[in-house]
């Protein structure tokens, strides 16, 4: 076991009350990892609070013990464990917890991680934070039961594009194999995650795809989602899940870009790349970050100017 894991485990074992924090707009890796760790620490009879930073997208409501994630107030925190957050702004409204915690354990896999913890278990080679939680639980000799395995399977599957990204290693598959061996209902998890798109979401996809613009000899593809499209299709922003991978999959495309209009002058940008471009570097120019093949940032301008700014930067850094 490496020294960082050992230090983290000592700290966890010595703490009775443990807070586990999630990130803004939580994704499958984040949600799966916080529930898995929460359930595991409850087995040790720890007083665990798994904090809800933002609403849970409906895609993940099928996960076992999803209600373990709740909003909490805290004044003094002995141990705060932050999962899947590259920087402190990802904690959103719970950022202030960092000042209230005696010890912060930061467990993450973003290349852009700012190492804000007292202890930082940050491995950008891990395909998902779920892999690091698996390692942690194994090192603690905590039994990975079906519920924990379901959450970790969902975490790793969603953060790897169903085991397709470059970040996937033989270790990823070995972890997944051992999760499957616990008897999880893999078929149901996959149907819930990937084959349960609502009509509203489908209508949003249709509207969004009609905004497709390409640049740089069709190597860059951009689509937009505006508030007006959400209203017309009766969809929510979480229903954009799946749009960007569809445009990344165009044969000529190296960089796919999705622009999401949260407010008139607040555009959340998602970037994905296929082979060569480091999109984390591009997003860091706009105070964002992420991974080499998947990253995000926010541009405070209208959606058309945001499109120009991000496309210009992508071409500039090609
Ligand atoms: P998304 O496009 O929102 O799915 O995010 C892709 C990846 O980039 C995820 O791993 C996020 O954690 C990361 N990311 C997204 N937005 C930001 C941001 N504003 N700052 C730092 N990392 C981000
Ligand atoms: Mn995440
Ligand atoms: Mn992740």
CSV table of C-alpha atoms and ligand atoms in Angstrom, one decimal:
chain,number,residue,atom,x,y,z
A,1,UNK,CA,0.0,0.0,0.0
A,2,UNK,CA,1.4,3.4,-0.8
A,3,UNK,CA,2.1,5.9,2.0
A,4,UNK,CA,-0.7,8.3,1.1
A,5,UNK,CA,-3.3,5.6,1.3
A,6,UNK,CA,-1.9,4.6,4.7
A,7,UNK,CA,-2.0,8.2,6.0
A,8,UNK,CA,-5.6,8.6,4.7
A,9,UNK,CA,-6.7,5.3,6.3
A,10,UNK,CA,-5.2,6.2,9.6
A,11,UNK,CA,-7.0,9.5,9.5
A,12,UNK,CA,-10.3,7.9,8.6
A,13,UNK,CA,-10.0,5.3,11.3
A,14,UNK,CA,-9.3,8.0,13.9
A,15,UNK,CA,-12.3,10.1,12.9
A,16,UNK,CA,-15.8,9.4,14.2
A,17,UNK,CA,-17.7,12.0,12.1
A,18,UNK,CA,-16.8,12.2,8.5
A,19,UNK,CA,-18.2,14.4,5.8
A,20,UNK,CA,-18.0,13.4,2.1
A,21,UNK,CA,-18.4,16.2,-0.4
A,22,UNK,CA,-19.6,16.1,-4.0
A,23,UNK,CA,-19.1,18.5,-6.9
A,24,UNK,CA,-21.4,20.9,-8.7
A,25,UNK,CA,-23.5,19.4,-11.5
A,26,UNK,CA,-22.6,15.9,-10.2
A,27,UNK,CA,-21.9,13.2,-12.7
A,28,UNK,CA,-21.9,9.4,-12.4
A,29,UNK,CA,-18.4,9.1,-11.2
A,30,UNK,CA,-19.0,11.6,-8.4
A,31,UNK,CA,-22.3,10.2,-7.3
A,32,UNK,CA,-21.2,6.6,-7.5
A,33,UNK,CA,-18.0,7.3,-5.6
A,34,UNK,CA,-19.6,9.3,-2.8
A,35,UNK,CA,-22.3,6.7,-2.1
A,36,UNK,CA,-19.8,3.8,-2.3
A,37,UNK,CA,-17.5,5.5,0.2
A,38,UNK,CA,-20.4,6.5,2.4
A,39,UNK,CA,-21.8,3.0,2.6
A,40,UNK,CA,-18.3,1.6,3.2
A,41,UNK,CA,-17.5,3.9,6.1
A,42,UNK,CA,-21.0,3.2,7.6
A,43,UNK,CA,-19.9,-0.4,7.8
A,44,UNK,CA,-17.1,0.8,10.1
A,45,UNK,CA,-19.9,2.4,12.3
A,46,UNK,CA,-18.6,5.9,11.4
A,47,UNK,CA,-21.0,8.8,11.5
A,48,UNK,CA,-21.0,9.6,7.8
A,49,UNK,CA,-22.6,12.5,6.0
A,50,UNK,CA,-22.7,12.5,2.2
A,51,UNK,CA,-23.3,16.0,1.1
A,52,UNK,CA,-25.6,17.1,-1.7
A,53,UNK,CA,-24.1,20.0,-3.5
A,54,UNK,CA,-26.5,20.1,-6.4
A,55,UNK,CA,-29.6,18.2,-7.6
A,56,UNK,CA,-29.0,14.6,-8.6
A,57,UNK,CA,-29.7,14.1,-12.3
A,58,UNK,CA,-32.6,11.6,-12.8
A,59,UNK,CA,-30.2,9.2,-14.7
A,60,UNK,CA,-28.6,8.2,-11.3
A,61,UNK,CA,-31.7,8.0,-9.1
A,62,UNK,CA,-31.8,4.2,-9.5
A,63,UNK,CA,-28.5,3.8,-7.6
A,64,UNK,CA,-28.8,2.1,-4.2
A,65,UNK,CA,-29.0,4.3,-1.2
A,66,UNK,CA,-29.2,7.5,-3.3
A,67,UNK,CA,-31.0,9.1,-0.4
A,68,UNK,CA,-27.8,8.9,1.6
A,69,UNK,CA,-26.9,12.2,-0.3
A,70,UNK,CA,-28.4,15.1,1.7
A,71,UNK,CA,-27.8,18.8,2.3
A,72,UNK,CA,-26.1,19.3,5.6
A,73,UNK,CA,-25.0,22.3,7.8
A,74,UNK,CA,-21.8,22.0,9.7
A,75,UNK,CA,-19.7,24.2,12.0
A,76,UNK,CA,-16.7,22.1,12.9
A,77,UNK,CA,-15.6,19.2,10.8
A,78,UNK,CA,-13.1,16.6,12.0
A,79,UNK,CA,-12.6,15.0,8.6
A,80,UNK,CA,-13.8,16.2,5.2
A,81,UNK,CA,-13.3,13.9,2.2
A,82,UNK,CA,-13.7,15.6,-1.2
A,83,UNK,CA,-14.2,13.3,-4.2
A,84,UNK,CA,-13.7,14.0,-7.9
A,85,UNK,CA,-13.1,17.7,-7.5
A,86,UNK,CA,-10.2,19.3,-9.4
A,87,UNK,CA,-10.3,22.5,-7.5
A,88,UNK,CA,-12.2,24.2,-4.6
A,89,UNK,CA,-14.7,26.0,-6.9
A,90,UNK,CA,-16.1,22.6,-7.9
A,91,UNK,CA,-17.6,22.4,-4.3
A,92,UNK,CA,-20.0,25.2,-5.2
A,93,UNK,CA,-22.0,26.4,-2.2
A,94,UNK,CA,-20.1,24.0,0.1
A,95,UNK,CA,-16.7,25.5,-0.6
A,96,UNK,CA,-16.9,27.1,2.9
A,97,UNK,CA,-16.7,23.6,4.4
A,98,UNK,CA,-13.0,23.6,3.6
A,99,UNK,CA,-12.3,26.3,6.2
A,100,UNK,CA,-14.3,24.4,8.8
A,101,UNK,CA,-12.5,21.1,8.4
A,102,UNK,CA,-9.5,20.1,10.5
A,103,UNK,CA,-8.4,17.6,7.9
A,104,UNK,CA,-9.2,17.5,4.2
A,105,UNK,CA,-8.6,14.4,2.1
A,106,UNK,CA,-8.8,15.2,-1.6
A,107,UNK,CA,-9.3,12.0,-3.7
A,108,UNK,CA,-9.4,12.8,-7.5
A,109,UNK,CA,-8.1,12.0,-11.0
A,110,UNK,CA,-8.2,15.3,-12.7
A,111,UNK,CA,-4.9,16.3,-14.4
A,112,UNK,CA,-5.7,19.9,-13.4
A,113,UNK,CA,-6.1,19.1,-9.7
A,114,UNK,CA,-4.8,21.9,-7.5
A,115,UNK,CA,-4.0,19.6,-4.5
A,116,UNK,CA,-6.0,21.7,-2.1
A,117,UNK,CA,-6.3,18.9,0.6
A,118,UNK,CA,-4.3,18.2,3.7
A,119,UNK,CA,-3.8,14.8,2.0
A,120,UNK,CA,-4.0,14.5,-1.7
A,121,UNK,CA,-4.7,11.2,-3.3
A,122,UNK,CA,-4.6,12.5,-6.8
A,123,UNK,CA,-3.9,10.1,-9.7
A,124,UNK,CA,-4.5,11.4,-13.2
A,125,UNK,CA,-3.8,7.9,-14.5
A,126,UNK,CA,-6.9,6.7,-12.8
A,127,UNK,CA,-9.8,6.4,-15.3
A,128,UNK,CA,-12.3,7.5,-12.6
A,129,UNK,CA,-12.4,8.5,-9.0
A,130,UNK,CA,-14.4,5.3,-8.6
A,131,UNK,CA,-11.1,3.3,-9.2
A,132,UNK,CA,-9.4,5.2,-6.4
A,133,UNK,CA,-12.3,4.4,-4.0
A,134,UNK,CA,-12.0,0.8,-5.0
A,135,UNK,CA,-8.3,0.8,-4.1
A,136,UNK,CA,-9.0,2.6,-0.8
A,137,UNK,CA,-11.7,0.1,0.2
A,138,UNK,CA,-9.5,-2.8,-0.7
A,139,UNK,CA,-6.6,-1.3,1.3
A,140,UNK,CA,-9.0,-0.9,4.2
A,141,UNK,CA,-10.2,-4.6,3.8
A,142,UNK,CA,-13.8,-3.4,3.7
A,143,UNK,CA,-16.0,-5.9,1.9
A,144,UNK,CA,-17.3,-4.5,-1.5
A,145,UNK,CA,-20.9,-5.7,-1.4
A,146,UNK,CA,-23.4,-5.6,-4.3
A,147,UNK,CA,-24.6,-2.0,-3.4
A,148,UNK,CA,-21.1,-0.6,-3.2
A,149,UNK,CA,-20.1,-2.5,-6.4
A,150,UNK,CA,-23.1,-1.2,-8.3
A,151,UNK,CA,-22.1,2.4,-7.4
A,152,UNK,CA,-18.5,1.9,-8.4
A,153,UNK,CA,-19.5,0.2,-11.6
A,154,UNK,CA,-21.7,3.2,-12.5
A,155,UNK,CA,-18.9,5.6,-11.5
A,156,UNK,CA,-16.3,3.9,-13.7
A,157,UNK,CA,-18.5,3.1,-16.6
A,158,UNK,CA,-19.9,6.7,-17.0
A,159,UNK,CA,-16.4,8.4,-16.6
A,160,UNK,CA,-14.9,6.2,-19.3
A,161,UNK,CA,-17.5,6.5,-22.0
A,162,UNK,CA,-18.5,2.8,-21.3
A,163,UNK,CA,-14.8,1.7,-21.1
A,164,UNK,CA,-13.9,3.4,-24.4
A,165,UNK,CA,-11.6,6.3,-23.4
A,166,UNK,CA,-7.8,6.3,-23.6
A,167,UNK,CA,-7.8,6.5,-19.8
A,168,UNK,CA,-9.0,2.8,-19.5
A,169,UNK,CA,-6.3,0.4,-18.5
A,170,UNK,CA,-6.1,-3.3,-17.9
A,171,UNK,CA,-6.5,-2.4,-14.3
A,172,UNK,CA,-9.8,-0.7,-15.0
A,173,UNK,CA,-11.0,-4.0,-16.5
A,174,UNK,CA,-9.7,-6.0,-13.6
A,175,UNK,CA,-11.6,-3.8,-11.1
A,176,UNK,CA,-14.7,-4.1,-13.2
A,177,UNK,CA,-14.3,-7.8,-13.3
A,178,UNK,CA,-14.2,-8.0,-9.5
A,179,UNK,CA,-17.2,-5.7,-9.2
A,180,UNK,CA,-19.2,-8.0,-11.6
A,181,UNK,CA,-18.1,-11.0,-9.5
A,182,UNK,CA,-20.1,-9.5,-6.5
A,183,UNK,CA,-23.3,-10.4,-8.5
A,184,UNK,CA,-24.4,-6.9,-9.5
A,185,UNK,CA,-27.2,-6.6,-12.1
A,186,UNK,CA,-25.0,-5.2,-14.9
A,187,UNK,CA,-27.7,-5.4,-17.4
A,188,UNK,CA,-30.1,-3.3,-15.4
A,189,UNK,CA,-27.3,-0.7,-14.6
A,190,UNK,CA,-26.5,-0.4,-18.3
A,191,UNK,CA,-30.2,0.0,-19.3
A,192,UNK,CA,-30.7,2.6,-16.6
A,193,UNK,CA,-27.6,4.5,-17.6
A,194,UNK,CA,-27.6,4.3,-21.4
A,195,UNK,CA,-31.0,3.1,-22.6
A,196,UNK,CA,-33.5,5.2,-20.7
A,197,UNK,CA,-33.5,8.5,-22.7
A,198,UNK,CA,-36.8,10.3,-22.3
A,199,UNK,CA,-38.8,11.8,-25.2
A,200,UNK,CA,-38.1,15.3,-23.8
A,201,UNK,CA,-34.4,14.6,-23.9
A,202,UNK,CA,-34.7,13.2,-27.4
A,203,UNK,CA,-36.5,16.3,-28.5
A,204,UNK,CA,-33.7,18.4,-27.0
A,205,UNK,CA,-31.1,16.4,-28.9
A,206,UNK,CA,-33.0,17.0,-32.2
A,207,UNK,CA,-33.0,20.8,-31.5
A,208,UNK,CA,-29.4,20.9,-30.4
A,209,UNK,CA,-28.1,18.9,-33.4
A,210,UNK,CA,-29.8,21.3,-35.7
A,211,UNK,CA,-27.3,24.0,-34.4
A,212,UNK,CA,-24.3,22.0,-35.5
A,213,UNK,CA,-21.5,24.1,-37.0
A,214,UNK,CA,-18.1,22.8,-38.0
A,215,UNK,CA,-14.7,24.6,-38.2
A,216,UNK,CA,-11.1,23.8,-39.2
A,217,UNK,CA,-11.9,21.4,-42.0
A,218,UNK,CA,-14.7,19.7,-40.0
A,219,UNK,CA,-12.2,18.8,-37.3
A,220,UNK,CA,-14.0,21.0,-34.8
A,221,UNK,CA,-17.8,20.5,-34.2
A,222,UNK,CA,-19.9,22.8,-32.1
A,223,UNK,CA,-23.5,22.5,-30.9
A,224,UNK,CA,-25.5,24.7,-28.6
A,225,UNK,CA,-28.3,24.3,-26.0
A,226,UNK,CA,-30.2,27.5,-25.1
A,227,UNK,CA,-32.8,28.2,-22.4
A,228,UNK,CA,-35.3,28.5,-25.2
A,229,UNK,CA,-34.6,25.0,-26.5
A,230,UNK,CA,-35.0,23.6,-23.0
A,231,UNK,CA,-38.4,25.3,-22.7
A,232,UNK,CA,-39.6,24.2,-26.1
A,233,UNK,CA,-38.6,20.6,-25.4
A,234,UNK,CA,-39.7,20.6,-21.8
A,235,UNK,CA,-36.2,19.4,-20.9
A,236,UNK,CA,-33.7,20.2,-18.1
A,237,UNK,CA,-30.0,21.1,-18.5
A,238,UNK,CA,-29.1,17.6,-17.3
A,239,UNK,CA,-30.8,16.3,-20.4
A,240,UNK,CA,-27.8,17.5,-22.4
A,241,UNK,CA,-26.0,14.3,-21.2
A,242,UNK,CA,-25.1,12.3,-24.3
A,243,UNK,CA,-25.2,15.2,-26.8
A,244,UNK,CA,-21.4,15.9,-26.9
A,245,UNK,CA,-20.4,12.3,-27.4
A,246,UNK,CA,-22.7,12.1,-30.4
A,247,UNK,CA,-20.9,15.0,-32.2
A,248,UNK,CA,-17.5,13.8,-31.1
A,249,UNK,CA,-18.3,10.6,-33.0
A,250,UNK,CA,-18.5,12.3,-36.4
A,251,UNK,CA,-15.7,10.8,-38.4
A,252,UNK,CA,-13.7,13.9,-39.1
A,253,UNK,CA,-14.1,15.5,-35.7
A,254,UNK,CA,-11.1,15.7,-33.3
A,255,UNK,CA,-12.6,18.3,-30.9
A,256,UNK,CA,-16.3,18.4,-30.0
A,257,UNK,CA,-17.8,21.4,-28.2
A,258,UNK,CA,-21.1,21.8,-26.4
A,259,UNK,CA,-22.2,25.3,-25.3
A,260,UNK,CA,-24.9,25.3,-22.6
A,261,UNK,CA,-26.7,28.5,-21.8
A,262,UNK,CA,-27.3,28.5,-18.1
A,263,UNK,CA,-28.0,32.3,-18.2
A,264,UNK,CA,-27.8,34.8,-20.9
A,265,UNK,CA,-24.2,35.6,-20.2
A,266,UNK,CA,-23.1,32.4,-18.4
A,267,UNK,CA,-22.2,29.7,-20.9
A,268,UNK,CA,-20.9,26.3,-19.6
A,269,UNK,CA,-18.5,24.8,-22.2
A,270,UNK,CA,-17.8,21.1,-22.5
A,271,UNK,CA,-15.0,19.9,-24.7
A,272,UNK,CA,-14.1,16.3,-25.8
A,273,UNK,CA,-11.3,15.2,-28.1
A,274,UNK,CA,-10.5,12.0,-29.8
A,275,UNK,CA,-6.8,11.5,-30.5
A,276,UNK,CA,-4.4,14.5,-30.1
A,277,UNK,CA,-5.8,17.7,-28.7
A,278,UNK,CA,-5.4,18.3,-24.9
A,279,UNK,CA,-8.8,19.9,-24.1
A,280,UNK,CA,-7.9,20.3,-20.4
A,281,UNK,CA,-5.2,22.8,-21.4
A,282,UNK,CA,-7.7,24.8,-23.6
A,283,UNK,CA,-10.3,24.9,-20.7
A,284,UNK,CA,-7.6,26.1,-18.3
A,285,UNK,CA,-7.3,29.2,-20.3
A,286,UNK,CA,-10.9,30.0,-19.2
A,287,UNK,CA,-10.3,29.0,-15.6
A,288,UNK,CA,-11.7,25.5,-16.1
A,289,UNK,CA,-10.0,22.2,-16.3
A,290,UNK,CA,-10.6,18.4,-16.5
A,291,UNK,CA,-8.9,15.7,-18.4
A,292,UNK,CA,-6.9,15.5,-21.7
A,293,UNK,CA,-9.9,14.1,-23.6
A,294,UNK,CA,-12.8,15.6,-21.5
A,295,UNK,CA,-12.8,19.1,-19.9
A,296,UNK,CA,-15.0,22.0,-19.2
A,297,UNK,CA,-15.1,25.7,-18.3
A,298,UNK,CA,-17.5,28.6,-18.1
A,299,UNK,CA,-17.4,31.7,-20.4
A,300,UNK,CA,-19.2,34.8,-19.1
A,301,UNK,CA,-20.5,36.2,-22.4
A,302,UNK,CA,-23.5,35.5,-24.7
A,303,UNK,CA,-23.6,32.1,-26.4
A,304,UNK,CA,-22.4,33.4,-29.8
A,305,UNK,CA,-19.4,35.3,-28.4
A,306,UNK,CA,-18.6,32.3,-26.3
A,307,UNK,CA,-18.6,30.1,-29.4
A,308,UNK,CA,-16.2,32.5,-31.2
A,309,UNK,CA,-13.9,32.7,-28.1
A,310,UNK,CA,-13.6,28.9,-27.6
A,311,UNK,CA,-13.2,28.0,-31.3
A,312,UNK,CA,-10.5,30.7,-31.6
A,313,UNK,CA,-8.7,29.2,-28.6
A,314,UNK,CA,-9.0,25.6,-29.9
A,315,UNK,CA,-7.6,26.6,-33.3
A,316,UNK,CA,-4.9,28.8,-31.6
A,317,UNK,CA,-3.7,25.9,-29.4
A,318,UNK,CA,-4.0,23.2,-32.1
B,1,LIG,P1,-18.2,18.1,-18.5
B,1,LIG,O1,-18.0,18.6,-19.8
B,1,LIG,O2,-19.0,19.1,-17.6
B,1,LIG,O3,-18.8,16.8,-18.5
B,1,LIG,O4,-16.8,18.0,-17.8
B,1,LIG,C1,-15.8,17.2,-18.3
B,1,LIG,C2,-14.7,17.1,-17.3
B,1,LIG,O5,-14.1,18.4,-17.0
B,1,LIG,C3,-15.1,16.6,-15.9
B,1,LIG,O6,-14.2,15.7,-15.5
B,1,LIG,C4,-15.2,17.8,-15.1
B,1,LIG,O7,-14.8,17.5,-13.8
B,1,LIG,C5,-14.2,18.8,-15.7
B,1,LIG,N1,-14.7,20.1,-15.6
B,1,LIG,C6,-15.8,20.6,-16.2
B,1,LIG,N2,-16.0,21.9,-15.9
B,1,LIG,C7,-15.0,22.3,-15.2
B,1,LIG,C8,-14.6,23.5,-14.6
B,1,LIG,N3,-15.3,24.6,-14.7
B,1,LIG,N4,-13.4,23.6,-13.9
B,1,LIG,C9,-12.7,22.5,-13.7
B,1,LIG,N5,-13.0,21.3,-14.3
B,1,LIG,C10,-14.1,21.2,-15.0
B,2,LIG,MN1,-17.0,14.3,-12.1
B,3,LIG,MN1,-14.3,11.7,-12.5
